[in-house]
C-alpha cells in the first residue's frame, strides 16, 4: 500500500488530471516466513509458509480497501504467488515450503495454493494467477521460483508431468463453476466460506494450520472433520438454514 500511495501522490502532483492512470492494480506476493507483518516481500533466510501463517487474507483485504478508496474503477489482480517444490541449492533465498509431518513440498504446494485462491476470492480480488504453469528448465538446480510450476519443465526427464497441485486446482475450478462467493462462516479454528449456486450452497472448509491439526465441526447439522486440505460440502436448496461452524 505504501508503494501504491507513493504512486498516487506522484500522479496527483505531476499528471494534469491527477488520476491513477491504470485499469488494473497488479500485485505480487509470496507467503514466506521472513515477510514482515506488513510491507514488502522478504525471501531472505525464509521459507514458504501457508497463506494463513502469512496473514494473506488481511493483506489482500487491506489492499482491496485502499483500492476502493483511491482507485474504485480499477480491477485488482493478484498476479503472482506460489511455492517451489525442489529444495533450494542456496537456501538464503527460498520459496521452498517449510515441511512438517508426512507432507512433502508438492503436497504443501497443492494444499496451500488452493487455500490461497479461496482467501483471494473471499477478499474480493478480481483475478489470480499462480506462478507458474510449468517449471523452468533449471528447476532441478533448486533456483528460486524455478520449480513453482504446476507441471514439470518441457525438457525434463518427464516433460509436462502434473504435480498434485495441477489436479487440486482443476478440482477447485470445477467445484466453483456456477457458484459465487456468498458468506464467511470462519471461526478462530476453522476457515469456512460459503458459495451460492442456482439451487444449492457449497461450503469450502479447512483447518488453517501448518501442524496437522484436525478440528471436529458441524455445518448445517452435519458432523465433519476439518483437515488442512480444503473439503467441500454441498447442501441442496437455495437458502438452507445456516448454523455456525463449531
PDB file of C-alpha atoms in Angstrom:
ATOM      1  CA  UNK A   1       0.000   0.000   0.000  1.00  0.00           C
ATOM      2  CA  UNK A   2       2.881   2.401   0.708  1.00  0.00           C
ATOM      3  CA  UNK A   3       4.148   1.898  -2.840  1.00  0.00           C
ATOM      4  CA  UNK A   4       0.684   2.499  -4.306  1.00  0.00           C
ATOM      5  CA  UNK A   5       0.274   5.555  -2.111  1.00  0.00           C
ATOM      6  CA  UNK A   6       3.572   6.960  -3.401  1.00  0.00           C
ATOM      7  CA  UNK A   7       2.425   6.349  -6.986  1.00  0.00           C
ATOM      8  CA  UNK A   8      -0.863   8.071  -6.223  1.00  0.00           C
ATOM      9  CA  UNK A   9       0.958  11.102  -4.803  1.00  0.00           C
ATOM     10  CA  UNK A  10       3.128  11.332  -7.930  1.00  0.00           C
ATOM     11  CA  UNK A  11       0.106  11.191 -10.246  1.00  0.00           C
ATOM     12  CA  UNK A  12      -1.707  13.866  -8.250  1.00  0.00           C
ATOM     13  CA  UNK A  13       1.346  16.098  -8.431  1.00  0.00           C
ATOM     14  CA  UNK A  14       2.568  15.613 -11.991  1.00  0.00           C
ATOM     15  CA  UNK A  15      -0.369  14.466 -14.106  1.00  0.00           C
ATOM     16  CA  UNK A  16      -2.729  17.098 -15.397  1.00  0.00           C
ATOM     17  CA  UNK A  17      -5.891  15.183 -14.478  1.00  0.00           C
ATOM     18  CA  UNK A  18      -4.367  13.962 -11.191  1.00  0.00           C
ATOM     19  CA  UNK A  19      -5.794  10.472 -11.578  1.00  0.00           C
ATOM     20  CA  UNK A  20      -4.295   6.993 -11.293  1.00  0.00           C
ATOM     21  CA  UNK A  21      -3.718   6.125 -14.987  1.00  0.00           C
ATOM     22  CA  UNK A  22      -4.482   2.405 -14.925  1.00  0.00           C
ATOM     23  CA  UNK A  23      -7.287  -0.065 -15.451  1.00  0.00           C
ATOM     24  CA  UNK A  24      -5.753  -2.724 -13.196  1.00  0.00           C
ATOM     25  CA  UNK A  25      -3.865  -2.693  -9.896  1.00  0.00           C
ATOM     26  CA  UNK A  26      -1.463  -5.609 -10.261  1.00  0.00           C
ATOM     27  CA  UNK A  27       0.325  -7.086  -7.210  1.00  0.00           C
ATOM     28  CA  UNK A  28       2.692  -9.971  -6.463  1.00  0.00           C
ATOM     29  CA  UNK A  29       3.071 -11.623  -3.077  1.00  0.00           C
ATOM     30  CA  UNK A  30       4.780 -14.791  -1.856  1.00  0.00           C
ATOM     31  CA  UNK A  31       3.865 -16.139   1.583  1.00  0.00           C
ATOM     32  CA  UNK A  32       7.219 -16.548   3.318  1.00  0.00           C
ATOM     33  CA  UNK A  33       8.365 -16.936   6.914  1.00  0.00           C
ATOM     34  CA  UNK A  34      10.645 -13.886   6.562  1.00  0.00           C
ATOM     35  CA  UNK A  35       7.923 -11.482   5.480  1.00  0.00           C
ATOM     36  CA  UNK A  36       7.359  -8.558   7.863  1.00  0.00           C
ATOM     37  CA  UNK A  37       3.863  -8.182   9.353  1.00  0.00           C
ATOM     38  CA  UNK A  38       3.198  -5.621   6.638  1.00  0.00           C
ATOM     39  CA  UNK A  39       5.154  -4.167   3.765  1.00  0.00           C
ATOM     40  CA  UNK A  40       7.250  -5.745   1.005  1.00  0.00           C
ATOM     41  CA  UNK A  41       8.017  -9.425   0.432  1.00  0.00           C
ATOM     42  CA  UNK A  42      11.189 -10.709   2.078  1.00  0.00           C
ATOM     43  CA  UNK A  43      12.519 -14.081   0.868  1.00  0.00           C
ATOM     44  CA  UNK A  44      15.888 -13.824   2.640  1.00  0.00           C
ATOM     45  CA  UNK A  45      16.621 -16.720   5.023  1.00  0.00           C
ATOM     46  CA  UNK A  46      12.986 -17.752   4.945  1.00  0.00           C
ATOM     47  CA  UNK A  47      10.811 -20.498   3.531  1.00  0.00           C
ATOM     48  CA  UNK A  48       7.368 -20.801   2.049  1.00  0.00           C
ATOM     49  CA  UNK A  49       4.513 -20.839   4.565  1.00  0.00           C
ATOM     50  CA  UNK A  50       0.744 -21.218   4.399  1.00  0.00           C
ATOM     51  CA  UNK A  51      -1.380 -18.208   3.401  1.00  0.00           C
ATOM     52  CA  UNK A  52      -2.834 -18.069   6.908  1.00  0.00           C
ATOM     53  CA  UNK A  53       0.578 -18.014   8.610  1.00  0.00           C
ATOM     54  CA  UNK A  54       1.454 -15.007   6.454  1.00  0.00           C
ATOM     55  CA  UNK A  55      -1.903 -13.276   7.159  1.00  0.00           C
ATOM     56  CA  UNK A  56      -2.653 -13.206   3.446  1.00  0.00           C
ATOM     57  CA  UNK A  57      -6.386 -12.559   3.862  1.00  0.00           C
ATOM     58  CA  UNK A  58      -5.690  -9.424   5.915  1.00  0.00           C
ATOM     59  CA  UNK A  59      -3.097  -8.218   3.416  1.00  0.00           C
ATOM     60  CA  UNK A  60      -5.494  -8.639   0.485  1.00  0.00           C
ATOM     61  CA  UNK A  61      -8.385  -7.098   2.413  1.00  0.00           C
ATOM     62  CA  UNK A  62      -6.267  -4.026   3.166  1.00  0.00           C
ATOM     63  CA  UNK A  63      -5.308  -3.801  -0.500  1.00  0.00           C
ATOM     64  CA  UNK A  64      -8.959  -4.021  -1.539  1.00  0.00           C
ATOM     65  CA  UNK A  65      -9.902  -1.303   0.954  1.00  0.00           C
ATOM     66  CA  UNK A  66      -7.178   1.027  -0.380  1.00  0.00           C
ATOM     67  CA  UNK A  67      -8.218   0.446  -3.978  1.00  0.00           C
ATOM     68  CA  UNK A  68     -11.899   1.069  -3.283  1.00  0.00           C
ATOM     69  CA  UNK A  69     -10.961   4.377  -1.696  1.00  0.00           C
ATOM     70  CA  UNK A  70      -8.364   5.546  -4.216  1.00  0.00           C
ATOM     71  CA  UNK A  71      -8.887   3.671  -7.495  1.00  0.00           C
ATOM     72  CA  UNK A  72     -12.504   2.442  -7.400  1.00  0.00           C
ATOM     73  CA  UNK A  73     -12.675   1.819 -11.155  1.00  0.00           C
ATOM     74  CA  UNK A  74      -9.630  -0.456 -11.258  1.00  0.00           C
ATOM     75  CA  UNK A  75      -9.651  -4.233 -11.180  1.00  0.00           C
ATOM     76  CA  UNK A  76      -7.301  -5.841  -8.654  1.00  0.00           C
ATOM     77  CA  UNK A  77      -5.158  -8.707  -9.893  1.00  0.00           C
ATOM     78  CA  UNK A  78      -3.121 -10.939  -7.601  1.00  0.00           C
ATOM     79  CA  UNK A  79      -0.896 -11.940 -10.453  1.00  0.00           C
ATOM     80  CA  UNK A  80       1.987 -13.850  -8.898  1.00  0.00           C
ATOM     81  CA  UNK A  81       2.157 -16.268  -5.978  1.00  0.00           C
ATOM     82  CA  UNK A  82       3.364 -19.819  -5.491  1.00  0.00           C
ATOM     83  CA  UNK A  83       5.776 -22.309  -3.935  1.00  0.00           C
ATOM     84  CA  UNK A  84       8.891 -24.105  -5.159  1.00  0.00           C
ATOM     85  CA  UNK A  85       8.914 -27.911  -4.981  1.00  0.00           C
ATOM     86  CA  UNK A  86      12.681 -28.539  -5.344  1.00  0.00           C
ATOM     87  CA  UNK A  87      14.833 -27.988  -2.278  1.00  0.00           C
ATOM     88  CA  UNK A  88      16.987 -24.881  -2.874  1.00  0.00           C
ATOM     89  CA  UNK A  89      20.677 -25.289  -3.578  1.00  0.00           C
ATOM     90  CA  UNK A  90      21.202 -21.892  -1.923  1.00  0.00           C
ATOM     91  CA  UNK A  91      18.718 -21.542   0.951  1.00  0.00           C
ATOM     92  CA  UNK A  92      19.465 -17.851   1.501  1.00  0.00           C
ATOM     93  CA  UNK A  93      16.675 -17.021  -0.954  1.00  0.00           C
ATOM     94  CA  UNK A  94      13.891 -19.580  -0.822  1.00  0.00           C
ATOM     95  CA  UNK A  95      10.211 -20.150  -1.516  1.00  0.00           C
ATOM     96  CA  UNK A  96      10.505 -23.849  -0.674  1.00  0.00           C
ATOM     97  CA  UNK A  97       7.803 -24.877   1.825  1.00  0.00           C
ATOM     98  CA  UNK A  98       8.572 -25.266   5.495  1.00  0.00           C
ATOM     99  CA  UNK A  99       7.969 -29.026   5.711  1.00  0.00           C
ATOM    100  CA  UNK A 100       6.239 -30.797   8.583  1.00  0.00           C
ATOM    101  CA  UNK A 101       4.577 -34.127   9.314  1.00  0.00           C
ATOM    102  CA  UNK A 102       4.345 -36.528   6.380  1.00  0.00           C
ATOM    103  CA  UNK A 103       3.933 -33.776   3.799  1.00  0.00           C
ATOM    104  CA  UNK A 104       6.458 -33.209   1.024  1.00  0.00           C
ATOM    105  CA  UNK A 105       6.915 -29.968  -0.918  1.00  0.00           C
ATOM    106  CA  UNK A 106       4.498 -30.939  -3.692  1.00  0.00           C
ATOM    107  CA  UNK A 107       1.802 -31.811  -1.137  1.00  0.00           C
ATOM    108  CA  UNK A 108       2.105 -28.415   0.543  1.00  0.00           C
ATOM    109  CA  UNK A 109       2.232 -26.569  -2.781  1.00  0.00           C
ATOM    110  CA  UNK A 110      -1.067 -28.237  -3.648  1.00  0.00           C
ATOM    111  CA  UNK A 111      -2.776 -27.609  -0.297  1.00  0.00           C
ATOM    112  CA  UNK A 112      -1.597 -24.022   0.131  1.00  0.00           C
ATOM    113  CA  UNK A 113      -2.350 -22.890  -3.429  1.00  0.00           C
ATOM    114  CA  UNK A 114      -5.987 -23.968  -3.120  1.00  0.00           C
ATOM    115  CA  UNK A 115      -6.265 -22.171   0.208  1.00  0.00           C
ATOM    116  CA  UNK A 116      -4.647 -19.090  -1.375  1.00  0.00           C
ATOM    117  CA  UNK A 117      -7.218 -18.973  -4.162  1.00  0.00           C
ATOM    118  CA  UNK A 118     -10.088 -19.190  -1.661  1.00  0.00           C
ATOM    119  CA  UNK A 119      -8.596 -16.451   0.519  1.00  0.00           C
ATOM    120  CA  UNK A 120      -8.190 -14.299  -2.590  1.00  0.00           C
ATOM    121  CA  UNK A 121     -11.812 -14.832  -3.619  1.00  0.00           C
ATOM    122  CA  UNK A 122     -13.098 -14.060  -0.123  1.00  0.00           C
ATOM    123  CA  UNK A 123     -11.116 -10.795  -0.155  1.00  0.00           C
ATOM    124  CA  UNK A 124     -12.935  -9.835  -3.383  1.00  0.00           C
ATOM    125  CA  UNK A 125      -9.834  -9.814  -5.601  1.00  0.00           C
ATOM    126  CA  UNK A 126     -10.821  -9.802  -9.274  1.00  0.00           C
ATOM    127  CA  UNK A 127      -8.270 -12.255 -10.689  1.00  0.00           C
ATOM    128  CA  UNK A 128      -5.480 -14.544  -9.501  1.00  0.00           C
ATOM    129  CA  UNK A 129      -2.565 -16.035 -11.436  1.00  0.00           C
ATOM    130  CA  UNK A 130      -0.454 -18.731  -9.823  1.00  0.00           C
ATOM    131  CA  UNK A 131       3.233 -18.734 -10.706  1.00  0.00           C
ATOM    132  CA  UNK A 132       3.947 -20.813 -12.721  1.00  0.00           C
ATOM    133  CA  UNK A 133       2.213 -23.097 -15.229  1.00  0.00           C
ATOM    134  CA  UNK A 134       5.355 -25.194 -15.790  1.00  0.00           C
ATOM    135  CA  UNK A 135       8.759 -25.423 -14.138  1.00  0.00           C
ATOM    136  CA  UNK A 136      11.723 -23.563 -15.547  1.00  0.00           C
ATOM    137  CA  UNK A 137      14.345 -25.629 -17.362  1.00  0.00           C
ATOM    138  CA  UNK A 138      16.777 -25.255 -14.442  1.00  0.00           C
ATOM    139  CA  UNK A 139      14.226 -26.407 -11.845  1.00  0.00           C
ATOM    140  CA  UNK A 140      16.346 -29.377 -10.783  1.00  0.00           C
ATOM    141  CA  UNK A 141      19.046 -26.954  -9.600  1.00  0.00           C
ATOM    142  CA  UNK A 142      16.757 -25.587  -6.905  1.00  0.00           C
ATOM    143  CA  UNK A 143      16.870 -21.979  -8.091  1.00  0.00           C
ATOM    144  CA  UNK A 144      14.357 -19.510  -6.648  1.00  0.00           C
ATOM    145  CA  UNK A 145      10.933 -19.738  -8.388  1.00  0.00           C
ATOM    146  CA  UNK A 146      12.292 -22.298 -10.892  1.00  0.00           C
ATOM    147  CA  UNK A 147      10.177 -25.175  -9.562  1.00  0.00           C
ATOM    148  CA  UNK A 148       6.953 -23.240  -8.854  1.00  0.00           C
ATOM    149  CA  UNK A 149       5.210 -24.883 -11.801  1.00  0.00           C
ATOM    150  CA  UNK A 150       2.059 -26.968 -11.631  1.00  0.00           C
ATOM    151  CA  UNK A 151       3.718 -29.190 -14.234  1.00  0.00           C
ATOM    152  CA  UNK A 152       7.332 -30.229 -14.787  1.00  0.00           C
ATOM    153  CA  UNK A 153       9.524 -28.498 -17.361  1.00  0.00           C
ATOM    154  CA  UNK A 154       9.213 -29.164 -21.081  1.00  0.00           C
ATOM    155  CA  UNK A 155      12.679 -30.686 -21.418  1.00  0.00           C
ATOM    156  CA  UNK A 156      12.805 -32.549 -18.112  1.00  0.00           C
ATOM    157  CA  UNK A 157      13.011 -36.331 -17.835  1.00  0.00           C
ATOM    158  CA  UNK A 158       9.202 -36.381 -17.606  1.00  0.00           C
ATOM    159  CA  UNK A 159       8.040 -33.349 -19.623  1.00  0.00           C
ATOM    160  CA  UNK A 160       4.824 -31.648 -18.555  1.00  0.00           C
ATOM    161  CA  UNK A 161       4.142 -34.202 -15.808  1.00  0.00           C
ATOM    162  CA  UNK A 162       1.408 -32.885 -13.487  1.00  0.00           C
ATOM    163  CA  UNK A 163       2.191 -32.251  -9.852  1.00  0.00           C
ATOM    164  CA  UNK A 164      -0.577 -32.746  -7.252  1.00  0.00           C
ATOM    165  CA  UNK A 165      -1.397 -29.017  -7.427  1.00  0.00           C
ATOM    166  CA  UNK A 166      -2.489 -29.361 -11.054  1.00  0.00           C
ATOM    167  CA  UNK A 167      -5.240 -31.776 -10.018  1.00  0.00           C
ATOM    168  CA  UNK A 168      -6.359 -29.917  -6.897  1.00  0.00           C
ATOM    169  CA  UNK A 169      -6.637 -26.582  -8.715  1.00  0.00           C
ATOM    170  CA  UNK A 170      -8.534 -28.245 -11.574  1.00  0.00           C
ATOM    171  CA  UNK A 171     -10.918 -29.725  -8.987  1.00  0.00           C
ATOM    172  CA  UNK A 172     -11.293 -26.338  -7.277  1.00  0.00           C
ATOM    173  CA  UNK A 173     -12.249 -24.719 -10.591  1.00  0.00           C
ATOM    174  CA  UNK A 174     -14.795 -27.461 -11.199  1.00  0.00           C
ATOM    175  CA  UNK A 175     -16.256 -27.112  -7.690  1.00  0.00           C
ATOM    176  CA  UNK A 176     -16.568 -23.329  -8.054  1.00  0.00           C
ATOM    177  CA  UNK A 177     -18.047 -23.380 -11.552  1.00  0.00           C
ATOM    178  CA  UNK A 178     -21.543 -21.889 -11.389  1.00  0.00           C
ATOM    179  CA  UNK A 179     -21.104 -20.651  -7.801  1.00  0.00           C
ATOM    180  CA  UNK A 180     -20.413 -17.179  -6.429  1.00  0.00           C
ATOM    181  CA  UNK A 181     -18.932 -16.188  -3.097  1.00  0.00           C
ATOM    182  CA  UNK A 182     -21.675 -15.697  -0.540  1.00  0.00           C
ATOM    183  CA  UNK A 183     -20.527 -15.521   3.089  1.00  0.00           C
ATOM    184  CA  UNK A 184     -17.666 -16.108   5.525  1.00  0.00           C
ATOM    185  CA  UNK A 185     -18.507 -18.549   8.336  1.00  0.00           C
ATOM    186  CA  UNK A 186     -14.969 -18.896   9.655  1.00  0.00           C
ATOM    187  CA  UNK A 187     -14.092 -19.204  13.325  1.00  0.00           C
ATOM    188  CA  UNK A 188     -10.706 -18.918  15.012  1.00  0.00           C
ATOM    189  CA  UNK A 189     -10.164 -22.655  14.448  1.00  0.00           C
ATOM    190  CA  UNK A 190     -11.688 -23.282  11.019  1.00  0.00           C
ATOM    191  CA  UNK A 191     -11.925 -21.440   7.724  1.00  0.00           C
ATOM    192  CA  UNK A 192     -15.338 -21.845   6.095  1.00  0.00           C
ATOM    193  CA  UNK A 193     -16.537 -19.943   3.025  1.00  0.00           C
ATOM    194  CA  UNK A 194     -19.994 -20.393   1.501  1.00  0.00           C
ATOM    195  CA  UNK A 195     -20.630 -20.145  -2.245  1.00  0.00           C
ATOM    196  CA  UNK A 196     -24.133 -19.881  -3.685  1.00  0.00           C
ATOM    197  CA  UNK A 197     -25.304 -21.672  -6.832  1.00  0.00           C
ATOM    198  CA  UNK A 198     -28.641 -21.767  -8.588  1.00  0.00           C
ATOM    199  CA  UNK A 199     -30.190 -24.374  -6.294  1.00  0.00           C
ATOM    200  CA  UNK A 200     -27.512 -25.173  -3.745  1.00  0.00           C
ATOM    201  CA  UNK A 201     -24.826 -23.862  -1.418  1.00  0.00           C
ATOM    202  CA  UNK A 202     -21.274 -25.189  -1.197  1.00  0.00           C
ATOM    203  CA  UNK A 203     -19.161 -24.808   1.931  1.00  0.00           C
ATOM    204  CA  UNK A 204     -15.385 -24.862   1.452  1.00  0.00           C
ATOM    205  CA  UNK A 205     -13.746 -25.554   4.801  1.00  0.00           C
ATOM    206  CA  UNK A 206     -10.332 -26.381   6.251  1.00  0.00           C
ATOM    207  CA  UNK A 207      -8.068 -26.114   9.275  1.00  0.00           C
ATOM    208  CA  UNK A 208      -5.832 -23.037   8.702  1.00  0.00           C
ATOM    209  CA  UNK A 209      -2.832 -24.565  10.454  1.00  0.00           C
ATOM    210  CA  UNK A 210       0.581 -25.931   9.486  1.00  0.00           C
ATOM    211  CA  UNK A 211       0.977 -28.691  12.056  1.00  0.00           C
ATOM    212  CA  UNK A 212      -1.514 -31.360  11.022  1.00  0.00           C
ATOM    213  CA  UNK A 213      -4.400 -30.093  13.153  1.00  0.00           C
ATOM    214  CA  UNK A 214      -7.814 -31.695  12.651  1.00  0.00           C
ATOM    215  CA  UNK A 215     -10.925 -29.986  14.005  1.00  0.00           C
ATOM    216  CA  UNK A 216     -14.378 -31.559  14.549  1.00  0.00           C
ATOM    217  CA  UNK A 217     -17.040 -29.194  13.230  1.00  0.00           C
ATOM    218  CA  UNK A 218     -20.750 -29.073  12.433  1.00  0.00           C
ATOM    219  CA  UNK A 219     -22.187 -27.443   9.314  1.00  0.00           C
ATOM    220  CA  UNK A 220     -25.969 -27.466   8.835  1.00  0.00           C
ATOM    221  CA  UNK A 221     -26.250 -30.244  11.400  1.00  0.00           C
ATOM    222  CA  UNK A 222     -23.701 -32.469   9.660  1.00  0.00           C
ATOM    223  CA  UNK A 223     -20.727 -33.579  11.748  1.00  0.00           C
ATOM    224  CA  UNK A 224     -17.436 -33.225   9.867  1.00  0.00           C
ATOM    225  CA  UNK A 225     -13.697 -33.069  10.474  1.00  0.00           C
ATOM    226  CA  UNK A 226     -11.775 -30.133   9.068  1.00  0.00           C
ATOM    227  CA  UNK A 227      -8.237 -31.013   7.962  1.00  0.00           C
ATOM    228  CA  UNK A 228      -5.589 -28.800   6.383  1.00  0.00           C
ATOM    229  CA  UNK A 229      -6.753 -29.886   2.920  1.00  0.00           C
ATOM    230  CA  UNK A 230      -9.799 -27.996   1.659  1.00  0.00           C
ATOM    231  CA  UNK A 231     -13.018 -30.025   1.685  1.00  0.00           C
ATOM    232  CA  UNK A 232     -16.376 -29.191   0.122  1.00  0.00           C
ATOM    233  CA  UNK A 233     -19.866 -29.786   1.500  1.00  0.00           C
ATOM    234  CA  UNK A 234     -22.761 -29.261  -0.898  1.00  0.00           C
ATOM    235  CA  UNK A 235     -26.211 -28.590   0.535  1.00  0.00           C
ATOM    236  CA  UNK A 236     -29.359 -28.742  -1.561  1.00  0.00           C
ATOM    237  CA  UNK A 237     -31.769 -25.851  -1.568  1.00  0.00           C
ATOM    238  CA  UNK A 238     -31.083 -22.277  -2.476  1.00  0.00           C
ATOM    239  CA  UNK A 239     -31.418 -20.857   1.032  1.00  0.00           C
ATOM    240  CA  UNK A 240     -30.596 -23.527   3.604  1.00  0.00           C
ATOM    241  CA  UNK A 241     -30.719 -22.776   7.309  1.00  0.00           C
ATOM    242  CA  UNK A 242     -27.157 -21.887   8.257  1.00  0.00           C
ATOM    243  CA  UNK A 243     -25.679 -22.980  11.546  1.00  0.00           C
ATOM    244  CA  UNK A 244     -22.433 -21.625  12.800  1.00  0.00           C
ATOM    245  CA  UNK A 245     -19.385 -23.793  12.357  1.00  0.00           C
ATOM    246  CA  UNK A 246     -18.411 -25.112  15.781  1.00  0.00           C
TER     247      UNK A 246
END
